[in-house]
Each structure stands twice: as C-alpha cells, then as structure tokens.
Coordinates of C-alpha atoms in Angstrom, one line a residue:
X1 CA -23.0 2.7 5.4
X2 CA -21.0 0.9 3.1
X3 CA -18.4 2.1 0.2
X4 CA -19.9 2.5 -3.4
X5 CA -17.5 0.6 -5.8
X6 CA -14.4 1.6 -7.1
X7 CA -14.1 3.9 -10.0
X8 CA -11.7 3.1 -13.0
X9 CA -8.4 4.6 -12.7
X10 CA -8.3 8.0 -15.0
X11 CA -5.7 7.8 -17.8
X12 CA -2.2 9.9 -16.9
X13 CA -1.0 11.8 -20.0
X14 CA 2.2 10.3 -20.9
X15 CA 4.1 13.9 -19.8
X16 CA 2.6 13.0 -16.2
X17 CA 3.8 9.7 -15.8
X18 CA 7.2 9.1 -13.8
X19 CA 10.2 7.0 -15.0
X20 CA 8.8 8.0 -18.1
X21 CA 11.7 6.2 -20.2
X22 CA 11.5 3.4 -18.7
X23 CA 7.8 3.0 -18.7
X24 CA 6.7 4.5 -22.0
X25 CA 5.7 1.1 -23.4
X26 CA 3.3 0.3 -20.7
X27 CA -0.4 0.8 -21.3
X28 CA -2.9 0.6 -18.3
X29 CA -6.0 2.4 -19.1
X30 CA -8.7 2.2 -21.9
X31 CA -8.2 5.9 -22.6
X32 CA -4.7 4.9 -22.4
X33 CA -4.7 2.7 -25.2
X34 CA -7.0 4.6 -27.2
X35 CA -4.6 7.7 -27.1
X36 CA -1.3 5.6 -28.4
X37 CA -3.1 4.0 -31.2
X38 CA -4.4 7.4 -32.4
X39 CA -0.9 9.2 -31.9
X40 CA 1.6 5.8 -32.8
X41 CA -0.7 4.1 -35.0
X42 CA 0.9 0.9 -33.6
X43 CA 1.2 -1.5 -30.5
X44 CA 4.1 -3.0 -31.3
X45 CA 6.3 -4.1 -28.6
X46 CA 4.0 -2.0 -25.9
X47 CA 2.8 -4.2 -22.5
X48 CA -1.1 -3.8 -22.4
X49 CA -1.9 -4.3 -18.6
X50 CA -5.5 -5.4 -17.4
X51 CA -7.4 -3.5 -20.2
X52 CA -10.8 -4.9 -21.3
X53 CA -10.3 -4.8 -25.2
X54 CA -13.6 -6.6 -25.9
X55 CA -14.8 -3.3 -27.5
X56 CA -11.6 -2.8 -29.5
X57 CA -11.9 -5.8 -31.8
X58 CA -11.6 -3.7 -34.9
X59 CA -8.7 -1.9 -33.5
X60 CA -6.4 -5.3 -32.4
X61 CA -7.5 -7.0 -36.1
X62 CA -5.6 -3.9 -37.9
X63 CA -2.8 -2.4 -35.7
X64 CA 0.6 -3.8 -35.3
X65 CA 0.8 -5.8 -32.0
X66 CA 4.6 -7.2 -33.5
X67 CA 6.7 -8.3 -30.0
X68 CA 3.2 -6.9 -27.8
X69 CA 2.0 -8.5 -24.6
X70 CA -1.1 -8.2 -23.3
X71 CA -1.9 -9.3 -19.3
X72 CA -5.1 -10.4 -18.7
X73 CA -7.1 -8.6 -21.0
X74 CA -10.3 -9.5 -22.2
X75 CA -10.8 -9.6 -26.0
X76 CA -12.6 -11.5 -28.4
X77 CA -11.8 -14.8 -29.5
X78 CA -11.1 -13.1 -33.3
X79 CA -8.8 -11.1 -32.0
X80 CA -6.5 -12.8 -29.0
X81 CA -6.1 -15.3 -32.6
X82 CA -4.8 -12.4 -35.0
X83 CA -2.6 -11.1 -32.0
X84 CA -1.3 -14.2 -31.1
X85 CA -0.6 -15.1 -34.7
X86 CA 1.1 -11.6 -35.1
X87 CA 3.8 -12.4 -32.6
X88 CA 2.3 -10.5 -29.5
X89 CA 1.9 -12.8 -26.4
X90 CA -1.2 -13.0 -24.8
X91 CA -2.1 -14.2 -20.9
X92 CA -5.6 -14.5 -20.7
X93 CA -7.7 -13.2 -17.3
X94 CA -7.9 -16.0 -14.7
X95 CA -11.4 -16.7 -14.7
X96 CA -13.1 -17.6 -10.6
X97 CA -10.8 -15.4 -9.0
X98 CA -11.1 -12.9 -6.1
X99 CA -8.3 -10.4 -7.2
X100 CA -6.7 -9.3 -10.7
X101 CA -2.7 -10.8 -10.7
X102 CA -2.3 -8.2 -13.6
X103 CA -3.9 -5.6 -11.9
X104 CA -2.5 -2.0 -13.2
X105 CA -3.2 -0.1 -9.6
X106 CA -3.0 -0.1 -6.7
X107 CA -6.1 -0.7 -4.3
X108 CA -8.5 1.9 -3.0
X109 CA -10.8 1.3 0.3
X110 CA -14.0 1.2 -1.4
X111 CA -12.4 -1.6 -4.0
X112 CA -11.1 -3.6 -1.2
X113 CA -14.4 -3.2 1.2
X114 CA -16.9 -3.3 -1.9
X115 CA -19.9 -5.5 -0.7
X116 CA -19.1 -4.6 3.0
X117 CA -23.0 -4.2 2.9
X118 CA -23.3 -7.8 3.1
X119 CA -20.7 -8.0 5.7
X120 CA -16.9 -7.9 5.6
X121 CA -17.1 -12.1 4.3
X122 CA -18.4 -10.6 0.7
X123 CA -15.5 -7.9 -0.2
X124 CA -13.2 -9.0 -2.5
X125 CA -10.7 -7.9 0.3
X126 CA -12.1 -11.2 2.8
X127 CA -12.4 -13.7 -0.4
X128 CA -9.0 -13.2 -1.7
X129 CA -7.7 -13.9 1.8
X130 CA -9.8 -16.9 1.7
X131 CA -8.7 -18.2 -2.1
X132 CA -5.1 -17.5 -0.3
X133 CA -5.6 -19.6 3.0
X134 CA -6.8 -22.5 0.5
X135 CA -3.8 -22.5 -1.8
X136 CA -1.0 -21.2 0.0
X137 CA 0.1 -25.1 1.1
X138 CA -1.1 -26.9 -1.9
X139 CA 1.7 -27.2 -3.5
X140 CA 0.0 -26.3 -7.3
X141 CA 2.5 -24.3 -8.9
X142 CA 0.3 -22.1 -10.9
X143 CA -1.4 -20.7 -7.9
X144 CA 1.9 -19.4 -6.3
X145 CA 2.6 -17.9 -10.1
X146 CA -0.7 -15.8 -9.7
X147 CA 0.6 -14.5 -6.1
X148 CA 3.5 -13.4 -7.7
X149 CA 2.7 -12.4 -11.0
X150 CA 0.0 -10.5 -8.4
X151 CA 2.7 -8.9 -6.0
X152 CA 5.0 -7.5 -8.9
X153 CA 1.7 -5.8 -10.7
X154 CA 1.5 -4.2 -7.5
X155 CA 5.0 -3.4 -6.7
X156 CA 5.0 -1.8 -10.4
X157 CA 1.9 0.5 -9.4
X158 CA 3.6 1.1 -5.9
X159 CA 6.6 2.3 -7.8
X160 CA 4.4 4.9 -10.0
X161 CA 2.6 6.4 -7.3
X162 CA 5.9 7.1 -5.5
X163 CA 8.2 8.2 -7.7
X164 CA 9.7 11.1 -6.5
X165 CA 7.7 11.4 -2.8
X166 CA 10.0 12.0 0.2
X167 CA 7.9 8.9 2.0
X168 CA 8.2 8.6 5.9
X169 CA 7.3 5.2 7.1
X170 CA 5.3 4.7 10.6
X171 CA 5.2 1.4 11.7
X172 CA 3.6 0.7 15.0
X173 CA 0.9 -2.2 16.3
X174 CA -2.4 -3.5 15.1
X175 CA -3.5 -3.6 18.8
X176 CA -3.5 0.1 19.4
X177 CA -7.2 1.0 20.1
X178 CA -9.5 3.7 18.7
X179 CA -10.3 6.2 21.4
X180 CA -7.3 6.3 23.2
X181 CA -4.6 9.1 23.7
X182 CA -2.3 6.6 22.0
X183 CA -4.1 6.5 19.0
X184 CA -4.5 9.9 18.8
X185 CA -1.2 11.0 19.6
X186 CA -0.4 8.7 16.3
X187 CA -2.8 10.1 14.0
X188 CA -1.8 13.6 15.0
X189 CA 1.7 12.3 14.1
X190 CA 0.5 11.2 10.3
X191 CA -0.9 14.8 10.0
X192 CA 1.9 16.6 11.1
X193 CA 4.1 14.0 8.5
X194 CA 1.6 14.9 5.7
X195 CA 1.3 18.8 6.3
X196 CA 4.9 19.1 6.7
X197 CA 5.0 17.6 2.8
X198 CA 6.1 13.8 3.6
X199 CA 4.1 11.0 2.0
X200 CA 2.8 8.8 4.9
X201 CA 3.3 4.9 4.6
X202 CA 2.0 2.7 6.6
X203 CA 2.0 -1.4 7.3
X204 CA -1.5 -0.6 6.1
X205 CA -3.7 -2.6 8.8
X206 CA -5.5 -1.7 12.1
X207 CA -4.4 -0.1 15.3
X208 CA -1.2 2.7 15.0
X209 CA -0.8 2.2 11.2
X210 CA -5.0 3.4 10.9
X211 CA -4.3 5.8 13.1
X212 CA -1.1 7.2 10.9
X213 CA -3.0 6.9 8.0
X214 CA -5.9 8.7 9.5
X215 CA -4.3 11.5 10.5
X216 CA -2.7 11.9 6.8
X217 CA -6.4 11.3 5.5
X218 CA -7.7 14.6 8.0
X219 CA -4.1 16.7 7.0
X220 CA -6.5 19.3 4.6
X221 CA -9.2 20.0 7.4
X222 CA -8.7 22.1 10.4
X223 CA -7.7 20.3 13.9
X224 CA -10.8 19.7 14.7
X225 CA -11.5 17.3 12.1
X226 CA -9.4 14.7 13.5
X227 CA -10.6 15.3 17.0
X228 CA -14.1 14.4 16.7
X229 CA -13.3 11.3 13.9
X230 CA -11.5 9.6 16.2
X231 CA -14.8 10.4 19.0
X232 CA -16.3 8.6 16.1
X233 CA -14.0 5.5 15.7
X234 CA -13.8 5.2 18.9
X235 CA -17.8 3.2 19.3
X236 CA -15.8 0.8 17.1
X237 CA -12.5 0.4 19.4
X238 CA -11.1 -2.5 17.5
X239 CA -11.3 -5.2 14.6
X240 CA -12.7 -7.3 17.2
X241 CA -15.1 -9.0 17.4
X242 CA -16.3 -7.3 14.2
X243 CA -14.5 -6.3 11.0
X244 CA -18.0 -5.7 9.4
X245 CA -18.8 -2.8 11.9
X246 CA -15.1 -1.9 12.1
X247 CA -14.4 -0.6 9.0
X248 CA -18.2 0.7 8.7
X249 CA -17.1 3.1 11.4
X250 CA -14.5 4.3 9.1
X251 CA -16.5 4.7 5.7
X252 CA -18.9 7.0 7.6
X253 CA -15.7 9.5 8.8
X254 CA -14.8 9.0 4.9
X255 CA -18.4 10.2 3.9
X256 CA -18.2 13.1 6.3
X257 CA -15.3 14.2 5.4
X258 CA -14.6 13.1 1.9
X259 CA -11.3 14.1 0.1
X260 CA -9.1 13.5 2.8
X261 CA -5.3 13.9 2.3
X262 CA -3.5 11.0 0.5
X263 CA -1.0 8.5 2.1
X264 CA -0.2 5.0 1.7
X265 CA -1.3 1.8 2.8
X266 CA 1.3 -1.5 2.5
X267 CA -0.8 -4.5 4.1
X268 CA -0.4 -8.2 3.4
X269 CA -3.0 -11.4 3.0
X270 CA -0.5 -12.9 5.0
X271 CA -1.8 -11.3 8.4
X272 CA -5.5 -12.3 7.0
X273 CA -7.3 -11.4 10.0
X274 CA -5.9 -8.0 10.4
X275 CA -8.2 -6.0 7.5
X276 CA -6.9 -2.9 5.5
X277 CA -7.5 0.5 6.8
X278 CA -9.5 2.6 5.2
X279 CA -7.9 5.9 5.4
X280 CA -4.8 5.5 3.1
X281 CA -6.0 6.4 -0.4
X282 CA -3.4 3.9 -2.2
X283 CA -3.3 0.3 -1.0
X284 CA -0.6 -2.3 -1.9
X285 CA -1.6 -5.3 -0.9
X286 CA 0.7 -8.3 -1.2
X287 CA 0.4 -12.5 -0.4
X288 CA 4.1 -12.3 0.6
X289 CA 4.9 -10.8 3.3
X290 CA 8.5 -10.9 3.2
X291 CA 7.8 -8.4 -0.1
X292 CA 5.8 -6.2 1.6
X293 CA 7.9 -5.9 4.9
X294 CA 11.1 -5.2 2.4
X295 CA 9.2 -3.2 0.1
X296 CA 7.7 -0.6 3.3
X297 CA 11.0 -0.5 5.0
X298 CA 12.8 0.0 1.2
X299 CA 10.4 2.7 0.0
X300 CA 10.6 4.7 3.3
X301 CA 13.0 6.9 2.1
X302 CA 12.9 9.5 4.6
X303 CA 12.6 7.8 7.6
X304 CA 10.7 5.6 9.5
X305 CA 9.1 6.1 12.8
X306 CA 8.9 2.9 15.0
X307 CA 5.9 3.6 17.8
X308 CA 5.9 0.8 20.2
X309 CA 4.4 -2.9 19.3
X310 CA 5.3 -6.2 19.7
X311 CA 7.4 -9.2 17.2
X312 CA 6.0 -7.4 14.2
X313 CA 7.7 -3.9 15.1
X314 CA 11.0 -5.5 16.5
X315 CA 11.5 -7.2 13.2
X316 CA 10.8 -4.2 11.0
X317 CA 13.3 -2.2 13.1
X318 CA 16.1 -4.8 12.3
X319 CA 15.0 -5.2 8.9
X320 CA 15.4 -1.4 8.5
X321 CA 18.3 -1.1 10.5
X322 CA 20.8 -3.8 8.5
X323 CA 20.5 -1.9 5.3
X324 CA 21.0 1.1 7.0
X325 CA 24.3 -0.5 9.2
X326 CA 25.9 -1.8 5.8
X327 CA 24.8 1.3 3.8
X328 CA 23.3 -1.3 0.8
X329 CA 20.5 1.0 -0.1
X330 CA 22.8 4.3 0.1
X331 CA 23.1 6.8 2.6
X332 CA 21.6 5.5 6.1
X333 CA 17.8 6.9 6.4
X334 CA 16.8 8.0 10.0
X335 CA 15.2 6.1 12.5
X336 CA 12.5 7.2 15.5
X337 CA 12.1 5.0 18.0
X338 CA 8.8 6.2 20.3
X339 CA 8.5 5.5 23.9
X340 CA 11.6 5.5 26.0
X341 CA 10.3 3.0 28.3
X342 CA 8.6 0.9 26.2
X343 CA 12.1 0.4 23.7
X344 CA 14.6 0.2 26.8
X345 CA 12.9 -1.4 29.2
X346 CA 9.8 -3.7 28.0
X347 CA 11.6 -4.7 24.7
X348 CA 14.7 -3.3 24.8
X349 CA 15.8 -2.7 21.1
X350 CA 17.3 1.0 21.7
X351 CA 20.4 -0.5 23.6
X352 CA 21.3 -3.2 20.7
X353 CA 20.7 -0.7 17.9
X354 CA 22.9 1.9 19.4
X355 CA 25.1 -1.1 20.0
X356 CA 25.2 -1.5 15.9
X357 CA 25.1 2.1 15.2
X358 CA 28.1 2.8 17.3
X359 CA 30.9 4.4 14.5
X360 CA 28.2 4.0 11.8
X361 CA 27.6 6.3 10.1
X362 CA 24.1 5.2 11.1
X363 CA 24.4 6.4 14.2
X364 CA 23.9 10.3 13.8
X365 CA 20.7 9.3 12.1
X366 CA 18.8 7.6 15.3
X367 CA 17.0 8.7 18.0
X368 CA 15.1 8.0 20.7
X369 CA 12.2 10.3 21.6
X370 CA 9.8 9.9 24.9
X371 CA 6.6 11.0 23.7
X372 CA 4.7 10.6 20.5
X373 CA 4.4 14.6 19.9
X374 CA 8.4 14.4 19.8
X375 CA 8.4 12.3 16.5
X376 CA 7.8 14.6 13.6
X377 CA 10.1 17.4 14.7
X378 CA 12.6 14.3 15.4
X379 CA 11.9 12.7 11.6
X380 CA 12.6 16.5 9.8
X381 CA 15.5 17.0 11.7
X382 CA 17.5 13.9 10.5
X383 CA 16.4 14.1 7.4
X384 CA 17.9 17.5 7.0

C-alpha cells in the first residue's frame, strides 16, 4: 500500500486565519487569490506565495500588482513582464528541484512518501535529502539561499498552524522499537497529551517521536485502536533495514483508521537517514537543523517531555533548559524528564539540571517521573 498524493491545501477565509494583522497581505491559495481580487479589486503590495497563476493571465495584465511579490509562481511569460514592469517583484519557481523553497504549507505524509510505491528512493521526501547531501558542502551560494528561503516558508506555515495551540513537546529516541512496551507506553502518552487538549509536537522521525505522534493520530478512536496498530507496526520493528516497508506499515494503520487526531511533526534533512513519521498530520521539515531543534524546543509552549535517548535528547534538554534558566522566552515552561534510572544513572542529566534550577525560578517547573504512565499527569500539573 502506498499513499495517494497530496491534496491542495483548502483556502482559510481571511476571518479564520491567525495573526490576522499581521498576515493579511499574504496570499497562499488559488481560491485565495481569486477571493481578494474579487473583494479588493487589487494586488498591490500583497506577497503571492507558491500559486500557479498560469490560468490567471487576464487577471495579472489588469489588476494592480504596485509594491506585489510573487514567490515562485508560475505565470505566463506576458504577464511575469507586465508585473515586473508594474513594480511587483517576481522570483520565479526553481525549475529540477525536489521540494518548493516557497512552499505555503507545511508537509503531509502522503506528500512527503508520494511514489513510496516505487520504494522509499522515489518520494520527494528521499530525493530532496539527496539534492541536500550533494550541495550542502559545495560552497554555491544560491543553493544554501534555497535551504533557507525553504526553512523560513516553513517556519511561516509552522507559525499559522500553531497560533494559539497549548503545544507539549515529546522528545525521545529514533531507536525505540515498534512492538515494545516502550513504544507503547509513548504512544499512550501522545494520546493522553492530545485528549487532554494539548497539541503534540514531535522531532518528527522514527522510534519515541512515531510513537508520540501515533498515539495523537489514534486520540478520536477508542483504546483499542492503538492497541492492535502498534500489533501492526510491530512486523515492521524499525527503519532498518527498510524505510520502503517501514513506513508502508504505517500507511496501512492510516488506511484503517483514516482521520486520526492531528499533531505535529518537526524533522530535519539533516538526520537524512532517519525518515518522517507518518502519523503527525503537519510536517515541518527543515535542512538546518539547528532551526528546527530551536524552533521544537521554542514552540513547545507547554512543556516538553524528555523520554530517555541518547546525544540527541541530552542536547535538546539543555537547549530547552537555558532559555528556561535565563527566562529569555518568558516565564520558564515545565520540563519531564522519563526514567529515573535512565537520567540519574546511565546519563545523568537530572542531577546537573537541578544543579541549574536550584533558586530558579525554573526549578518549581521540573520533574522527574519513574515511569512513562507518570508523564501526562506530570506535564498538566506544571502547567497549571
């Protein structure tokens, strides 16, 4: 089984749309663009985001584009001319590329994994890691301006999608297995998050982030929903030795149990050979990874829950835990740390953060908690 491709992202009515005033002028839909030329009559000074206009020739020779800019949207020759000689500014789509840098969206699964068919090699998911591994060290200047013309269309989409969501983050390892208790225990950890009216986020890849994401994704359905996906994971354990069969394992729990519950996904092309999940409905993916490690922690807004890994998880509780000690983002968000043993003992982080915390006002907003089923009880009542 494979994912159909994506669908075009509906238009939001203007009324729906958050940080309205500051994002009024932005246009990022067909439907979009047809609704403000009917209503305004003009496009002056609006930012027209990866909209194919090749059908609106008429429309771009007689509106007002004064002061417009339009990001990578296709048009006819006749009218990127009468645009451009209007005042607008106009940057063309990239042709040969894997990915959109202006996209307006986030990703979905079935974007990401379209042509997983053909194997995991054909989705546009594997070919824009591979355009990244060829020009991350070539040292061409407008390559690194895609990635991050790329990473700020995402963070802009990441932004919308948010606005206003009490997000908890759960950050944990890729290794964590399908088909064990520990992977359970974390998906049962992103349901209770997502029924208790959080907005699950996620590093976005394999083992305890899947897992948090899934158990957001089986949130609507009744407990044993969750029970018998993971059964179903679980004949493909891990990204390894297979990415193909992998994530095929996962589209077939998504066609069994379609509208799942929403949550986010924040991967990078960084880690290349860890893949997306497929459980979080939004995914911002990003080529810089210190971005998207700042952008997670940043976003998590209430809370993040640190279930035990290696490097990767060690660094993210630091990097959450400095804002938090000098209070630069605000009030100090809370902290879970999962696994007694695992963060005093094996890596023992709990004794240096404590260390930091001590007369923080960080430090009534950490804890410690033993088992996994602790967490979300833990998260709710610091948040309080």
């Amino acid at each position: 089984m494979h994912p159909t491709p994506a669908q075009p992202h509906p238009a939001q009515p203007r009324s729906a749309q958050p940080n309205r005033a500051a994002r009024d002028c932005e246009i990022e839909s067909l439907a979009e663009f047809d609704e403000v030329v009917a209503a305004q009559g003009t496009l002056a000074r609006y930012r027209v985001q990866a909209v194919d206009l090749t059908d609106r020739t008429d429309v771009l020779l007689t509106t007002d584009t004064t002061g417009a800019v339009f990001l990578g949207c296709p048009m006819s020759a006749e009218a990127a001319a009468r645009v451009g000689a209007s005042g607008a500014l106009v940057f063309p789509p990239v042709p040969d590329l894997p990915f959109d840098p202006y996209r307006a969206f986030a990703y979905t699964p079935a974007e990401l994994f379209d042509s997983l068919g053909e194997g995991y090699a054909a989705t546009p998911d594997a070919r824009s890691y591979a355009w990244f591994q060829r020009t991350k060290a070539d040292g061409d200047i407008f390559a690194s301006m895609l990635r991050s013309i790329h990473d700020d269309a995402v963070s802009d989409a990441l932004d919308e999608i948010l606005a206003g969501a009490r997000v908890v983050g759960v950050m944990g390892g890729h290794a964590m297995a399908r088909g064990t208790e520990e992977y359970a225990g974390a998906a049962r950890l992103g349901r209770d998050l997502a029924r208790a009216g959080f907005t699950v986020a996620t590093g976005g890849g394999p083992g305890a982030m899947e897992a948090a994401n899934l158990g957001a994704y089986a949130a609507p359905f009744d407990d044993g929903m969750l029970e018998e996906a993971c059964r179903l994971l679980a004949k493909a354990p891990s990204f390894r030795p297979s990415v193909t069969d992998w994530a095929r394992a996962a589209f077939e729990v998504r066609e069994r149990w379609p509208d799942g519950g929403r949550s986010v996904g924040i991967p990078t092309w960084f880690y290349g050979h860890e893949p997306p999940n497929a459980f979080a409905a939004h995914i911002a993916k990003y080529f810089a990874n210190a971005t998207r490690e700042d952008g997670l922690l940043a976003r998590s807004n209430a809370g993040v829950v640190f279930l035990p890994g290696a490097a990767g998880t060690v660094q993210e509780i630091f990097d959450n835990a400095t804002p938090n000690y000098y209070e630069s983002r605000g009030e100090p968000t809370p902290m879970v740390l999962v696994n007694r043993a695992h963060w005093t003992e094996r890596l023992p982080a709990w004794p240096l953060l404590t260390s930091l915390a001590r007369e923080r006002s960080m430090a009534s907003r950490i804890t410690l908690v033993d088992r996994i089923d602790q967490a979300s009880a833990a998260v709710k009542r610091l948040s309080t």
